[in-house]
Each structure stands twice: as structure tokens, then as C-alpha cells.
mmCIF file of C-alpha atoms in Angstrom:
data_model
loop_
_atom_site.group_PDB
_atom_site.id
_atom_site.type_symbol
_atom_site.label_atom_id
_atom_site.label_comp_id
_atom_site.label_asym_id
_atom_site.label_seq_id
_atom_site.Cartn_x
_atom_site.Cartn_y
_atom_site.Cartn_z
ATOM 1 C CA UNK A 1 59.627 -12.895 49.193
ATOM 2 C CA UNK A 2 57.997 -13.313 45.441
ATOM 3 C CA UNK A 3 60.411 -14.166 43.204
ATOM 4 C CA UNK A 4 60.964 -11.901 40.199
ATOM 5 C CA UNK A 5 58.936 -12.176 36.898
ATOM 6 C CA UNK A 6 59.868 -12.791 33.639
ATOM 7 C CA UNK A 7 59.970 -9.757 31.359
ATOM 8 C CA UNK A 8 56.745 -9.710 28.853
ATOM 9 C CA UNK A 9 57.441 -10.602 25.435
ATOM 10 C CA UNK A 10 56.463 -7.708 22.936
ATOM 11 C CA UNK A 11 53.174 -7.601 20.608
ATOM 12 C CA UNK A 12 54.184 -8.671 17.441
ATOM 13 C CA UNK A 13 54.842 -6.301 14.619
ATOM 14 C CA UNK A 14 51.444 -5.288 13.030
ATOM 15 C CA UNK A 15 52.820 -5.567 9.424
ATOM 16 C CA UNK A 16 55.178 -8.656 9.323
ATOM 17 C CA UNK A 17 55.971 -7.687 5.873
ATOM 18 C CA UNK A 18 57.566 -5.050 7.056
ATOM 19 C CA UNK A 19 59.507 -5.527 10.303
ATOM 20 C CA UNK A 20 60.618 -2.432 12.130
ATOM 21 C CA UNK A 21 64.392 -2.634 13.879
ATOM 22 C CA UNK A 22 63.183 -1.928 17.617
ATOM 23 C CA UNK A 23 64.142 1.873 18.417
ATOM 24 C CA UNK A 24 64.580 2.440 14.889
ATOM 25 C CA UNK A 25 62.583 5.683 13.329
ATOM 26 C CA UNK A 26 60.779 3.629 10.985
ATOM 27 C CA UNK A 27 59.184 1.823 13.951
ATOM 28 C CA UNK A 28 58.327 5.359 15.500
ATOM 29 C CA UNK A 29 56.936 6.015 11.908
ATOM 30 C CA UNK A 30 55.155 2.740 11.348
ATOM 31 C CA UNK A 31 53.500 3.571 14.867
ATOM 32 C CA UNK A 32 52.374 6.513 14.153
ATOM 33 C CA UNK A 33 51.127 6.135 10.722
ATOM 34 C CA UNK A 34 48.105 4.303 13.157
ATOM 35 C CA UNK A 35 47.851 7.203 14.929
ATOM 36 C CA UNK A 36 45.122 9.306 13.477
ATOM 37 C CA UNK A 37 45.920 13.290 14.173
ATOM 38 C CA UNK A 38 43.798 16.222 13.448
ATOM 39 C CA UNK A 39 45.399 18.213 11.073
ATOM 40 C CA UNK A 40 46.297 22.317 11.664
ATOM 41 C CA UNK A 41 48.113 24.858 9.188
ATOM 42 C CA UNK A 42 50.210 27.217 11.228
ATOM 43 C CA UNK A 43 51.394 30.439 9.472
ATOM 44 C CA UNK A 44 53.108 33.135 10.489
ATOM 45 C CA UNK A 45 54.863 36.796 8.910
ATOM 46 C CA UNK A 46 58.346 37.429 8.755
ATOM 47 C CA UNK A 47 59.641 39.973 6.361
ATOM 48 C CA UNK A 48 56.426 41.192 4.885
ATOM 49 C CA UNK A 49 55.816 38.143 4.133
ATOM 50 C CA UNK A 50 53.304 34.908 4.828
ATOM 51 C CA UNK A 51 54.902 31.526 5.918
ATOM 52 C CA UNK A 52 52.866 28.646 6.471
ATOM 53 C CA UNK A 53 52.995 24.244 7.091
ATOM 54 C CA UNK A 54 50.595 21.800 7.276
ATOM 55 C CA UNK A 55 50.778 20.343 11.032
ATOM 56 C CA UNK A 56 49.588 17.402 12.798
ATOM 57 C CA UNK A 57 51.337 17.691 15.720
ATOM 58 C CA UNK A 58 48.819 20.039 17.734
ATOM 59 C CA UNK A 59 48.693 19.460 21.548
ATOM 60 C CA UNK A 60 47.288 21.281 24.054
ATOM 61 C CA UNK A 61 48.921 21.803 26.853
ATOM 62 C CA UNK A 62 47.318 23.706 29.469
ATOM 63 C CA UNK A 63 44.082 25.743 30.144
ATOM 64 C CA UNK A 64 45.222 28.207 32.690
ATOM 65 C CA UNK A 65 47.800 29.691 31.375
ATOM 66 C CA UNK A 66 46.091 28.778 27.408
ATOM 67 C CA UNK A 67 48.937 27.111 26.181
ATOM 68 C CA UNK A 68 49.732 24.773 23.123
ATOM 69 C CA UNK A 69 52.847 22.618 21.229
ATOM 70 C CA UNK A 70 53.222 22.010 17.737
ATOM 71 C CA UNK A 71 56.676 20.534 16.451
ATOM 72 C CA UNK A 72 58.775 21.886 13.091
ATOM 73 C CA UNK A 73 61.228 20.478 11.726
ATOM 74 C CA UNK A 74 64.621 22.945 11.247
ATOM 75 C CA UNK A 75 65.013 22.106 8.146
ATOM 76 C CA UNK A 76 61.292 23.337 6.587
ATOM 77 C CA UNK A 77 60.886 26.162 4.142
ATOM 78 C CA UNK A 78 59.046 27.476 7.384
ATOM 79 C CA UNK A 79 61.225 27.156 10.233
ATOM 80 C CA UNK A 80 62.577 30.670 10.011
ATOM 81 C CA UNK A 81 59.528 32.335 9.878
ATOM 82 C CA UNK A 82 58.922 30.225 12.942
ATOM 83 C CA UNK A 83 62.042 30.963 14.601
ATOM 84 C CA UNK A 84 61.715 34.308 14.442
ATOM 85 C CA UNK A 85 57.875 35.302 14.876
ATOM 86 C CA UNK A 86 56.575 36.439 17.945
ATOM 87 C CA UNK A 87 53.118 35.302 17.289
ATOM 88 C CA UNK A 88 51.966 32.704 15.040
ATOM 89 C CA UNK A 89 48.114 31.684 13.643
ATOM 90 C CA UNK A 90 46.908 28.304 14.341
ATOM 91 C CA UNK A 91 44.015 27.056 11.844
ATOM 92 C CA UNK A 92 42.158 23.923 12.533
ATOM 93 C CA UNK A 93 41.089 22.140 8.781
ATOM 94 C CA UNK A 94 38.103 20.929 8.094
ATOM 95 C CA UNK A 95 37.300 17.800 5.810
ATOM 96 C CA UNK A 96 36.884 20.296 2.957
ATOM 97 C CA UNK A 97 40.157 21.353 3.163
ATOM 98 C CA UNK A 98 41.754 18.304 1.900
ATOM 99 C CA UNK A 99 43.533 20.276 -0.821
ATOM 100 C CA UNK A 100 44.427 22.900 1.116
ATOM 101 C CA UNK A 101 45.885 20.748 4.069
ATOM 102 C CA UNK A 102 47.864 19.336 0.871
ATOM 103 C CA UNK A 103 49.186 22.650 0.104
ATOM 104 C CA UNK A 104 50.569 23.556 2.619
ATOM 105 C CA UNK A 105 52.363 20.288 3.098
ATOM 106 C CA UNK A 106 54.216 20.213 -0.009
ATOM 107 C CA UNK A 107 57.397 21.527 -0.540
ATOM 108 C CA UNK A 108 58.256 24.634 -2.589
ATOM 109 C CA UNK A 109 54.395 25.331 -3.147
ATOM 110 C CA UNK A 110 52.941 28.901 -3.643
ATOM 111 C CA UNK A 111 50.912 28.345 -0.675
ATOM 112 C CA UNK A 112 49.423 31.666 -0.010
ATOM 113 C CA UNK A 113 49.192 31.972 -4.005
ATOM 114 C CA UNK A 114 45.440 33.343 -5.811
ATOM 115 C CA UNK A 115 44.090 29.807 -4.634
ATOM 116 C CA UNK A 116 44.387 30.736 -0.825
ATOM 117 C CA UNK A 117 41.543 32.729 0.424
ATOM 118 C CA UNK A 118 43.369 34.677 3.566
ATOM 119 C CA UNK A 119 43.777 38.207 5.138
ATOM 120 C CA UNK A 120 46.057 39.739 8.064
ATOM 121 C CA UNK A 121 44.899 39.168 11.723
ATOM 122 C CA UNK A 122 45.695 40.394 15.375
ATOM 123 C CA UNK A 123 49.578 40.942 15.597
ATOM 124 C CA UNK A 124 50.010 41.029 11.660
ATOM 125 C CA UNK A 125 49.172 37.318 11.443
ATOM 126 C CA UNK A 126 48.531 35.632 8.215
ATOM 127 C CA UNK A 127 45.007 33.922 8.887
ATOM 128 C CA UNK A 128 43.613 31.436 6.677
ATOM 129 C CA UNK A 129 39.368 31.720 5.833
ATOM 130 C CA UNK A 130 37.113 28.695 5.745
ATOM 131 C CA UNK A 131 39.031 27.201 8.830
ATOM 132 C CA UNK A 132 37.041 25.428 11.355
ATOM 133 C CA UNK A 133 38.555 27.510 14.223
ATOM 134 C CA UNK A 134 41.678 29.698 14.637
ATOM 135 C CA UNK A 135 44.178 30.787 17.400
ATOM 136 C CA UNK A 136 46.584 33.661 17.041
ATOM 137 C CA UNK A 137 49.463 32.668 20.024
ATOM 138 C CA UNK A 138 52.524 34.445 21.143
ATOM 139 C CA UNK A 139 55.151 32.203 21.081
ATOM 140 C CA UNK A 140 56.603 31.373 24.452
ATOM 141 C CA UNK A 141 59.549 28.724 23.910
ATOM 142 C CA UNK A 142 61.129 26.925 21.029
ATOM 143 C CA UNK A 143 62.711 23.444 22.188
ATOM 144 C CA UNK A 144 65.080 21.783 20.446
ATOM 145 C CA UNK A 145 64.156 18.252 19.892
ATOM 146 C CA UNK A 146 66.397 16.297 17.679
ATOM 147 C CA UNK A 147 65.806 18.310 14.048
ATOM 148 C CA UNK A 148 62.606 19.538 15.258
ATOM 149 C CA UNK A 149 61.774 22.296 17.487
ATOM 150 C CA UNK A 150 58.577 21.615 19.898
ATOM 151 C CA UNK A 151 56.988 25.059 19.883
ATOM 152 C CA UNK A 152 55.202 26.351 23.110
ATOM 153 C CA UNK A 153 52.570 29.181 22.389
ATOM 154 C CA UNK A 154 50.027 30.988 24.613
ATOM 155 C CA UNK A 155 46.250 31.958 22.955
ATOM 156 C CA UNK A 156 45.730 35.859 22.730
ATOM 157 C CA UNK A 157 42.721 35.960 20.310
ATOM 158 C CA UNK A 158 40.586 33.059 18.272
ATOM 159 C CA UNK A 159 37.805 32.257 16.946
ATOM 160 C CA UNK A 160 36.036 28.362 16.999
ATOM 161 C CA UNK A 161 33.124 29.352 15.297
ATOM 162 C CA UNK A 162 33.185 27.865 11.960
ATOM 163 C CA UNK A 163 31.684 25.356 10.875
ATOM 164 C CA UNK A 164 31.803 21.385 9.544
ATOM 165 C CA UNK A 165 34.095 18.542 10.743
ATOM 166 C CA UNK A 166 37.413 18.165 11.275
ATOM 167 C CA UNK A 167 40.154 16.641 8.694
ATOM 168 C CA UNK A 168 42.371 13.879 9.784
ATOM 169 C CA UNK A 169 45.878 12.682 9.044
ATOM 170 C CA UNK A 170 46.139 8.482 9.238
ATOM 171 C CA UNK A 171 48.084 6.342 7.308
ATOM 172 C CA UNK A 172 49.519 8.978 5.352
ATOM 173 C CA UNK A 173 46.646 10.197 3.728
ATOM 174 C CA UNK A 174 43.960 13.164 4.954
ATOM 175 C CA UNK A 175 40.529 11.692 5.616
ATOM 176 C CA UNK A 176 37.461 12.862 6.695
ATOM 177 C CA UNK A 177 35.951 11.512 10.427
ATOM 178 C CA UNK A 178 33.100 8.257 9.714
ATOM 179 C CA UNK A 179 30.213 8.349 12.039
#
């Protein structure tokens, strides 16, 4: 019989100015702000109208069925558009689209204003030009998840033909991928 072994201490904190209260958000925050994410803009209609968020929360999820998750918070300018769209667009950025990515991200902005270069897809989705790819999905579940809802959407129609490289969200800033 092995006797039992001691529980590993922890990796420190990676900013000791800043010490994060284990389980605490801003440790899930402070994390994360190391995690570099592509970034997406997902729109949708509802009412005649466009709806759209800057996202970096993009997964895919399976191939077969074509499935993908994106999270919203309930509380976003966007969420009922969201909530009550059967099929949403999916736009992958591209490190051109810096201000655009910002756009959409910020609060009570006209973001489908004269500035936004977009037209109505399959299933009267708003979709966004210039993307690097796109993805109109039917929406298949909304989970709740604390204030947030983890969307689950299936692919119907795309296109990952455009071209350049792809924008990314790390330490709180969009960036463009080094080589």
C-alpha cells in the first residue's frame, strides 16, 4: 500500500501585483486575458432590423452534425435579437478589421451605420463584406450559463473564401497574428 501524496502547491500568480482571490472572476479574467481568441462578429435580424456583437468566444463543436457555440451575455444590446432569431451570421475578422471588430464591441454604437459595408444573406441574415469567412447557422439551443447564454448553432450556408489573416483578441486589445 503507497501512502497518499501531498496535494501540489499551485503556480504562482503570473502578476504578483495583482493577486487574484482563487475562484474569484477576476482570476477567470486575469486567465483569460492570456488566452489569445480569434475574434467573430455575429449578427442577426429581428424586427426589420440588423443586430450585431463582437465575439471571441467561437468554438466548434462538431463536424457531423456542423455545429458551433458562441456565448452572449443577457444583458447586451444584442441578446434579444439573439434570443429570438432562428438563424444567425457568423463572420470571421481579419487583421484589417481592427476597427470594425471595435465597433461592434462598443456599446450603443451605430454599428451597421454608412461605415459598415453589408447586405442581406440566406434566411434574411445581416452579412458583413470584407470578412475572412462567413457561416449563416440555425440556431439549435440557447443555454443558460450564469448571465450568459452559450449558443448552439448548426451551418446551413458559408463561405471561407476571403482572404488575409485572422484578427486576435489578447490582453484586451485586437492584434494581428506575428509569423
Amino acid at each position: 500500500m503507497t501512502a497518499p501524496t501531498a496535494p501540489m502547491a499551485p503556480p504562482a500568480p503570473f502578476d504578483a501585483d495583482r493577486p487574484a482571490e482563487p475562484g474569484s472572476p477576476e482570476l477567470l479574467r486575469s486567465v483569460f486575458r492570456r488566452h489569445a481568441a480569434g475574434v467573430a462578429v455575429i449578427t442577426a435580424e429581428s424586427g426589420g432590423r440588423p443586430a450585431g456583437f463582437t465575439a471571441t468566444s467561437l468554438n466548434s463543436v462538431s463536424a457531423d452534425p456542423p455545429l458551433l457555440s458562441f456565448t452572449i451575455g443577457t444583458g447586451s444590446s444584442s441578446w434579444p435579437a439573439v434570443r429570438d432569431s432562428e438563424y444567425l451570421g457568423v463572420h470571421i475578422l481579419g487583421e484589417h478589421q481592427r476597427e470594425l471588430a471595435g465597433l461592434f464591441a462598443r456599446s450603443g454604437a451605430d454599428r451597421f451605420g454608412p461605415g459598415t459595408d453589408w447586405a442581406g444573406g440566406p434566411h434574411g441574415v445581416p452579412l458583413l463584406d470584407g470578412v475572412l469567412a462567413w457561416l449563416v447557422c440555425r440556431v439549435v439551443a440557447r443555454v443558460p450559463a450564469g448571465a450568459h447564454r452559450v449558443v448552439i448553432a448548426e451551418a446551413v450556408a458559408g463561405d471561407p473564401a476571403g482572404e488575409g489573416r485572422p484578427l486576435l483578441y489578447h490582453q484586451g486589445r485586437f492584434n494581428a497574428l506575428r509569423d
